[in-house]
mmCIF file of C-alpha atoms and ligand atoms in Angstrom:
data_model
loop_
_atom_site.group_PDB
_atom_site.id
_atom_site.type_symbol
_atom_site.label_atom_id
_atom_site.label_comp_id
_atom_site.label_asym_id
_atom_site.label_seq_id
_atom_site.Cartn_x
_atom_site.Cartn_y
_atom_site.Cartn_z
ATOM 1 C CA PRO A 1 10.029 21.549 17.998
ATOM 2 C CA GLY A 2 9.601 18.145 18.014
ATOM 3 C CA ALA A 3 11.099 15.358 16.220
ATOM 4 C CA LEU A 4 9.658 13.903 12.538
ATOM 5 C CA GLY A 5 10.040 10.128 13.376
ATOM 6 C CA ALA A 6 9.571 7.802 10.283
ATOM 7 C CA ALA A 7 7.283 5.547 12.576
ATOM 8 C CA ALA A 8 4.978 8.373 13.029
ATOM 9 C CA LEU A 9 4.460 9.287 9.290
ATOM 10 C CA VAL A 10 4.097 5.510 8.454
ATOM 11 C CA ASN A 11 1.173 5.267 10.648
ATOM 12 C CA GLY A 12 -0.464 8.731 11.001
ATOM 13 C CA ALA A 13 -2.707 11.069 9.167
ATOM 14 C CA PRO A 14 -1.016 12.815 6.205
ATOM 15 C CA HIS A 15 1.489 15.070 7.192
ATOM 16 C CA PHE A 16 1.596 18.645 5.135
ATOM 17 C CA ASN A 17 4.989 20.451 4.890
ATOM 18 C CA GLY A 18 5.688 24.036 3.685
ATOM 19 C CA TRP A 19 8.585 23.855 1.145
ATOM 20 C CA VAL A 20 10.579 27.000 1.583
ATOM 21 C CA GLN A 21 13.115 28.344 -1.280
ATOM 22 C CA ALA A 22 13.862 32.038 0.246
ATOM 23 C CA PRO A 23 14.281 31.239 3.924
ATOM 24 C CA SER A 24 14.784 34.413 5.718
ATOM 25 C CA ALA A 25 13.788 33.711 9.114
ATOM 26 C CA LEU A 26 10.569 35.789 8.575
ATOM 27 C CA VAL A 27 9.415 33.834 5.624
ATOM 28 C CA VAL A 28 10.127 30.371 7.510
ATOM 29 C CA GLU A 29 8.141 31.756 10.644
ATOM 30 C CA THR A 30 5.411 32.933 8.486
ATOM 31 C CA ILE A 31 5.167 29.401 6.609
ATOM 32 C CA ALA A 32 5.262 27.663 9.542
ATOM 33 C CA ARG A 33 2.753 29.720 11.185
ATOM 34 C CA ALA A 34 0.232 29.340 8.622
ATOM 35 C CA GLY A 35 -0.383 25.801 9.991
ATOM 36 C CA PHE A 36 2.105 23.244 7.982
ATOM 37 C CA ALA A 37 3.021 20.442 10.290
ATOM 38 C CA SER A 38 6.964 21.167 9.251
ATOM 39 C CA VAL A 39 8.910 22.991 6.732
ATOM 40 C CA THR A 40 11.273 22.271 4.347
ATOM 41 C CA LEU A 41 14.397 24.825 3.581
ATOM 42 C CA ASP A 42 15.488 24.031 0.254
ATOM 43 C CA ALA A 43 19.337 24.184 -0.553
ATOM 44 C CA GLN A 44 19.235 22.479 -3.944
ATOM 45 C CA HIS A 45 16.950 24.684 -6.176
ATOM 46 C CA GLY A 46 16.275 27.429 -3.322
ATOM 47 C CA PHE A 47 18.421 29.931 -1.464
ATOM 48 C CA ALA A 48 19.155 28.064 1.516
ATOM 49 C CA THR A 49 22.847 28.700 2.267
ATOM 50 C CA PHE A 50 24.037 27.585 5.929
ATOM 51 C CA ASP A 51 23.568 30.706 7.172
ATOM 52 C CA ARG A 52 19.847 30.514 5.990
ATOM 53 C CA ILE A 53 19.358 27.133 7.288
ATOM 54 C CA VAL A 54 20.739 27.973 10.802
ATOM 55 C CA GLU A 55 18.224 30.686 11.008
ATOM 56 C CA GLY A 56 15.416 29.172 9.208
ATOM 57 C CA ILE A 57 15.536 25.924 11.712
ATOM 58 C CA ALA A 58 15.552 28.600 14.552
ATOM 59 C CA ALA A 59 12.523 30.344 13.226
ATOM 60 C CA ALA A 60 10.594 27.117 12.482
ATOM 61 C CA ALA A 61 11.060 26.133 16.207
ATOM 62 C CA LEU A 62 9.634 29.445 17.265
ATOM 63 C CA ALA A 63 6.522 28.293 15.598
ATOM 64 C CA GLY A 64 7.081 24.876 17.310
ATOM 65 C CA ARG A 65 7.577 23.309 14.250
ATOM 66 C CA PRO A 66 10.195 20.622 12.849
ATOM 67 C CA ALA A 67 12.622 21.808 9.872
ATOM 68 C CA LEU A 68 13.862 19.608 7.222
ATOM 69 C CA VAL A 69 16.548 20.566 4.772
ATOM 70 C CA ARG A 70 17.033 19.519 0.993
ATOM 71 C CA LEU A 71 20.523 19.090 0.280
ATOM 72 C CA PRO A 72 22.264 20.327 -2.795
ATOM 73 C CA LEU A 73 23.407 17.583 -5.516
ATOM 74 C CA ASP A 74 27.499 17.912 -4.694
ATOM 75 C CA GLY A 75 27.553 15.238 -1.938
ATOM 76 C CA PHE A 76 26.494 14.994 1.510
ATOM 77 C CA SER A 77 28.849 17.185 3.717
ATOM 78 C CA LEU A 78 25.742 19.781 4.454
ATOM 79 C CA ALA A 79 23.616 16.821 5.541
ATOM 80 C CA ALA A 80 24.961 16.222 8.897
ATOM 81 C CA GLN A 81 25.870 19.741 9.402
ATOM 82 C CA ALA A 82 22.075 20.546 8.947
ATOM 83 C CA LEU A 83 21.219 17.926 11.616
ATOM 84 C CA ASP A 84 24.022 19.297 13.894
ATOM 85 C CA ALA A 85 22.064 22.562 13.548
ATOM 86 C CA GLY A 86 18.725 21.291 14.563
ATOM 87 C CA ALA A 87 17.025 19.995 11.520
ATOM 88 C CA ALA A 88 14.846 17.074 11.975
ATOM 89 C CA GLY A 89 15.895 15.555 8.863
ATOM 90 C CA VAL A 90 17.504 15.749 5.541
ATOM 91 C CA ILE A 91 16.614 15.329 1.910
ATOM 92 C CA ALA A 92 18.713 13.815 -0.629
ATOM 93 C CA PRO A 93 17.920 14.718 -4.407
ATOM 94 C CA MET A 94 18.281 12.775 -7.567
ATOM 95 C CA ILE A 95 19.493 9.306 -5.447
ATOM 96 C CA ASP A 96 19.278 6.221 -8.545
ATOM 97 C CA ASP A 97 20.197 3.386 -6.561
ATOM 98 C CA ALA A 98 20.940 1.660 -3.581
ATOM 99 C CA ALA A 99 24.869 2.598 -3.804
ATOM 100 C CA MET A 100 23.827 6.535 -3.255
ATOM 101 C CA ALA A 101 21.391 5.547 -0.571
ATOM 102 C CA ARG A 102 23.932 3.920 1.388
ATOM 103 C CA ALA A 103 26.408 6.824 0.861
ATOM 104 C CA PHE A 104 23.595 8.972 2.095
ATOM 105 C CA VAL A 105 23.175 7.002 5.237
ATOM 106 C CA ALA A 106 26.441 6.961 6.079
ATOM 107 C CA ALA A 107 26.638 10.667 6.278
ATOM 108 C CA VAL A 108 23.787 11.026 8.404
ATOM 109 C CA LYS A 109 23.498 7.772 10.935
ATOM 110 C CA PHE A 110 25.630 7.239 13.657
ATOM 111 C CA PRO A 111 27.369 3.920 14.156
ATOM 112 C CA PRO A 112 26.840 1.084 13.678
ATOM 113 C CA ILE A 113 24.469 2.267 10.771
ATOM 114 C CA GLY A 114 26.224 4.796 9.232
ATOM 115 C CA ARG A 115 29.631 6.958 10.283
ATOM 116 C CA ARG A 116 27.821 10.325 11.249
ATOM 117 C CA SER A 117 30.567 12.532 13.202
ATOM 118 C CA TRP A 118 30.165 13.490 16.507
ATOM 119 C CA GLY A 119 29.036 17.179 17.089
ATOM 120 C CA PRO A 120 25.679 17.520 17.437
ATOM 121 C CA ASN A 121 25.304 20.975 18.779
ATOM 122 C CA ARG A 122 21.654 22.560 18.630
ATOM 123 C CA GLY A 123 20.431 18.871 17.553
ATOM 124 C CA LEU A 124 21.216 17.446 20.862
ATOM 125 C CA SER A 125 19.969 20.494 22.683
ATOM 126 C CA PHE A 126 16.322 20.436 20.959
ATOM 127 C CA SER A 127 16.002 16.422 21.772
ATOM 128 C CA GLY A 128 16.361 17.243 25.542
ATOM 129 C CA LEU A 129 18.179 14.382 25.753
ATOM 130 C CA SER A 130 21.779 13.536 27.451
ATOM 131 C CA ARG A 131 24.901 12.960 25.117
ATOM 132 C CA ASP A 132 24.490 9.172 25.307
ATOM 133 C CA GLY A 133 20.727 9.387 24.940
ATOM 134 C CA TYR A 134 21.501 11.373 21.998
ATOM 135 C CA LEU A 135 23.789 8.864 20.531
ATOM 136 C CA ALA A 136 21.354 6.303 21.199
ATOM 137 C CA GLU A 137 18.025 8.032 19.812
ATOM 138 C CA ALA A 138 19.286 10.058 17.050
ATOM 139 C CA ASN A 139 19.284 7.610 14.174
ATOM 140 C CA ARG A 140 15.349 7.326 14.944
ATOM 141 C CA ARG A 141 14.558 10.633 15.321
ATOM 142 C CA THR A 142 16.308 12.239 12.396
ATOM 143 C CA LEU A 143 14.962 11.556 9.074
ATOM 144 C CA ALA A 144 17.054 10.546 5.906
ATOM 145 C CA LEU A 145 14.765 10.636 2.875
ATOM 146 C CA ALA A 146 15.973 9.804 -0.723
ATOM 147 C CA MET A 147 14.636 11.268 -3.485
ATOM 148 C CA ILE A 148 13.129 9.291 -6.490
ATOM 149 C CA GLU A 149 13.169 11.208 -9.290
ATOM 150 C CA THR A 150 14.679 9.488 -12.129
ATOM 151 C CA VAL A 151 14.151 6.533 -14.425
ATOM 152 C CA GLU A 152 16.936 4.465 -12.643
ATOM 153 C CA ALA A 153 15.673 5.051 -8.825
ATOM 154 C CA LEU A 154 12.312 3.956 -10.220
ATOM 155 C CA ALA A 155 13.947 0.722 -11.413
ATOM 156 C CA ALA A 156 15.948 0.562 -8.156
ATOM 157 C CA LEU A 157 13.053 1.272 -6.037
ATOM 158 C CA ASP A 158 12.835 -1.796 -3.696
ATOM 159 C CA ASP A 159 16.702 -1.854 -3.390
ATOM 160 C CA ILE A 160 16.640 1.728 -2.232
ATOM 161 C CA LEU A 161 14.050 1.248 0.242
ATOM 162 C CA ALA A 162 15.679 -1.751 1.678
ATOM 163 C CA VAL A 163 18.769 0.122 2.827
ATOM 164 C CA GLU A 164 19.210 0.156 6.371
ATOM 165 C CA GLY A 165 18.964 3.531 8.008
ATOM 166 C CA LEU A 166 17.179 4.909 5.005
ATOM 167 C CA ASP A 167 13.747 6.219 6.561
ATOM 168 C CA GLY A 168 11.764 6.795 3.613
ATOM 169 C CA VAL A 169 11.595 8.203 -0.273
ATOM 170 C CA LEU A 170 10.143 11.608 -1.634
ATOM 171 C CA ILE A 171 9.046 11.671 -5.140
ATOM 172 C CA GLY A 172 10.112 14.773 -7.170
ATOM 173 C CA PRO A 173 7.469 14.596 -9.625
ATOM 174 C CA ASN A 174 8.733 17.190 -11.955
ATOM 175 C CA ASP A 175 12.175 15.778 -12.651
ATOM 176 C CA LEU A 176 10.322 12.340 -12.901
ATOM 177 C CA SER A 177 8.399 13.943 -15.638
ATOM 178 C CA VAL A 178 11.143 15.308 -17.174
ATOM 179 C CA ALA A 179 12.691 11.629 -17.089
ATOM 180 C CA LEU A 180 9.734 9.482 -18.084
ATOM 181 C CA SER A 181 9.083 11.663 -21.194
ATOM 182 C CA GLY A 182 12.484 11.662 -22.362
ATOM 183 C CA GLY A 183 13.163 15.443 -21.800
ATOM 184 C CA ALA A 184 9.877 16.159 -23.830
ATOM 185 C CA ALA A 185 7.928 17.777 -20.761
ATOM 186 C CA VAL A 186 7.888 18.969 -17.179
ATOM 187 C CA ASP A 187 4.511 17.759 -16.065
ATOM 188 C CA PRO A 188 3.347 15.639 -12.840
ATOM 189 C CA ALA A 189 -0.007 15.053 -14.534
ATOM 190 C CA LEU A 190 1.782 12.876 -17.151
ATOM 191 C CA PRO A 191 0.208 9.536 -17.168
ATOM 192 C CA ALA A 192 3.561 7.818 -16.864
ATOM 193 C CA VAL A 193 3.961 9.798 -13.641
ATOM 194 C CA VAL A 194 0.594 9.173 -12.346
ATOM 195 C CA LYS A 195 1.051 5.444 -13.064
ATOM 196 C CA ALA A 196 4.306 5.234 -11.216
ATOM 197 C CA LEU A 197 2.994 6.781 -7.828
ATOM 198 C CA ASP A 198 0.484 3.928 -6.786
ATOM 199 C CA ALA A 199 3.437 1.536 -7.134
ATOM 200 C CA ILE A 200 5.828 3.855 -5.098
ATOM 201 C CA VAL A 201 3.164 3.863 -2.417
ATOM 202 C CA ALA A 202 2.638 0.081 -2.470
ATOM 203 C CA ALA A 203 6.832 -0.531 -2.485
ATOM 204 C CA ALA A 204 6.555 1.679 0.641
ATOM 205 C CA ARG A 205 4.324 0.111 2.457
ATOM 206 C CA ARG A 206 6.156 -3.223 1.724
ATOM 207 C CA ALA A 207 9.127 -1.816 3.446
ATOM 208 C CA LYS A 208 7.268 -0.173 6.451
ATOM 209 C CA LYS A 209 8.658 3.325 5.008
ATOM 210 C CA PRO A 210 6.981 6.346 4.720
ATOM 211 C CA ALA A 211 6.433 7.834 1.187
ATOM 212 C CA ALA A 212 6.574 11.518 0.702
ATOM 213 C CA ILE A 213 6.305 13.592 -2.310
ATOM 214 C CA PHE A 214 6.391 17.196 -3.616
ATOM 215 C CA ALA A 215 3.160 18.669 -4.972
ATOM 216 C CA ASN A 216 2.796 21.706 -7.412
ATOM 217 C CA THR A 217 -0.646 22.670 -6.460
ATOM 218 C CA PRO A 218 -2.969 22.033 -3.406
ATOM 219 C CA THR A 219 -5.120 20.073 -5.756
ATOM 220 C CA LEU A 220 -2.382 17.839 -6.477
ATOM 221 C CA ALA A 221 -1.525 17.687 -2.709
ATOM 222 C CA ALA A 222 -4.694 16.558 -1.782
ATOM 223 C CA ASP A 223 -4.500 13.580 -4.617
ATOM 224 C CA TYR A 224 -1.398 12.548 -3.262
ATOM 225 C CA ALA A 225 -2.641 12.450 0.389
ATOM 226 C CA ALA A 226 -5.410 10.586 -1.115
ATOM 227 C CA ARG A 227 -3.160 7.853 -2.687
ATOM 228 C CA GLY A 228 -1.367 7.010 0.799
ATOM 229 C CA PHE A 229 1.607 9.365 0.656
ATOM 230 C CA SER A 230 2.130 10.191 4.331
ATOM 231 C CA LEU A 231 4.216 13.338 4.071
ATOM 232 C CA VAL A 232 3.248 15.918 1.172
ATOM 233 C CA CYS A 233 5.190 18.959 0.390
ATOM 234 C CA LEU A 234 3.572 22.105 -0.731
ATOM 235 C CA GLY A 235 4.562 25.139 -2.237
ATOM 236 C CA PRO A 236 7.381 26.547 -2.849
ATOM 237 C CA ASP A 237 7.222 30.102 -0.599
ATOM 238 C CA LEU A 238 7.983 31.940 -3.942
ATOM 239 C CA ALA A 239 4.934 30.662 -5.880
ATOM 240 C CA PHE A 240 2.818 31.651 -2.975
ATOM 241 C CA LEU A 241 3.841 34.852 -3.033
ATOM 242 C CA GLN A 242 3.724 35.394 -6.783
ATOM 243 C CA GLN A 243 0.632 33.810 -6.826
ATOM 244 C CA GLY A 244 -1.030 36.065 -4.342
ATOM 245 C CA ALA A 245 0.410 38.995 -5.934
ATOM 246 C CA ALA A 246 -1.183 38.181 -9.231
ATOM 247 C CA ARG A 247 -4.245 37.361 -7.610
ATOM 248 C CA ALA A 248 -4.084 40.679 -5.983
ATOM 249 C CA LEU A 249 -3.214 42.664 -8.921
ATOM 250 C CA ALA A 250 -6.321 40.679 -11.163
ATOM 251 C CA ASP A 251 -8.597 41.526 -7.904
ATOM 252 C CA VAL A 252 -7.941 45.504 -8.816
ATOM 253 C CA GLY A 253 -8.629 44.966 -12.398
ATOM 254 C CA GLU A 254 -4.979 44.971 -13.449
ATOM 255 C CA ALA A 255 -4.359 41.551 -15.298
HETATM 256 C C1 3PY B 1 11.086 17.554 -8.356
HETATM 257 O O1 3PY B 1 9.782 17.605 -8.481
HETATM 258 O O2 3PY B 1 11.644 17.131 -8.959
HETATM 259 C C2 3PY B 1 11.422 18.550 -7.121
HETATM 260 O O3 3PY B 1 12.558 17.951 -6.879
HETATM 261 C C3 3PY B 1 10.472 19.017 -6.001
HETATM 262 O O4 3PY B 1 10.781 20.132 -5.807
HETATM 263 MG MG1 MG B 2 13.859 17.280 -8.364
#
């Protein structure tokens, strides 16, 4: 399925990722074959249990696409398990400061950067490398992305980006809008959110790390790509399904 190195994301054209919350193998394969460059299996707000993650990574691989996993909030124990299962990278939600980013990195990078425990299973076999080769390369080939979606994280952005082994940041504009509006609105179009975006892209450029973002709509996705976000996540699958179903009903005059 290929790796998703941070360096390629920094230098390449915008990369569109299909966000999957109901990751049966068939759904993941369908989203991957729709043409997204990679998929994300969401274990925070989606239904990506570990068994589904194991299946979902295989389904994405069948379509020749790498899979990322968004972790739940309760610690990082799933993080290295996902990499062992062949995930190309992991996304940690609600990272507020450099200490949290360092704890995340410790879980997913091998020494000397972190303390990921050895046992890479399918990650090793996908890589095509020897055991020593994987040990030498895995820190570069697997992505660790910290979600920036709180007021605290915005204030600590440069410190978070400076954490060694953290490959980049991924903006959660929904949570960020809730945070920046003091709980008054969930709306990525809020001026305070939009204003933060250019500063985030600039900070990531200074750190030579990719800035990624989740987009609620294709229009927002295109806008984020134009602003310089190098990885733009679009979805989720359940919204595609709901919107397609509603449009079909409307087309037959039922809505
Ligand atoms: C957010 O926008 O807050 C996200 O976490 C994207 O899913
Ligand atoms: Mg969020």
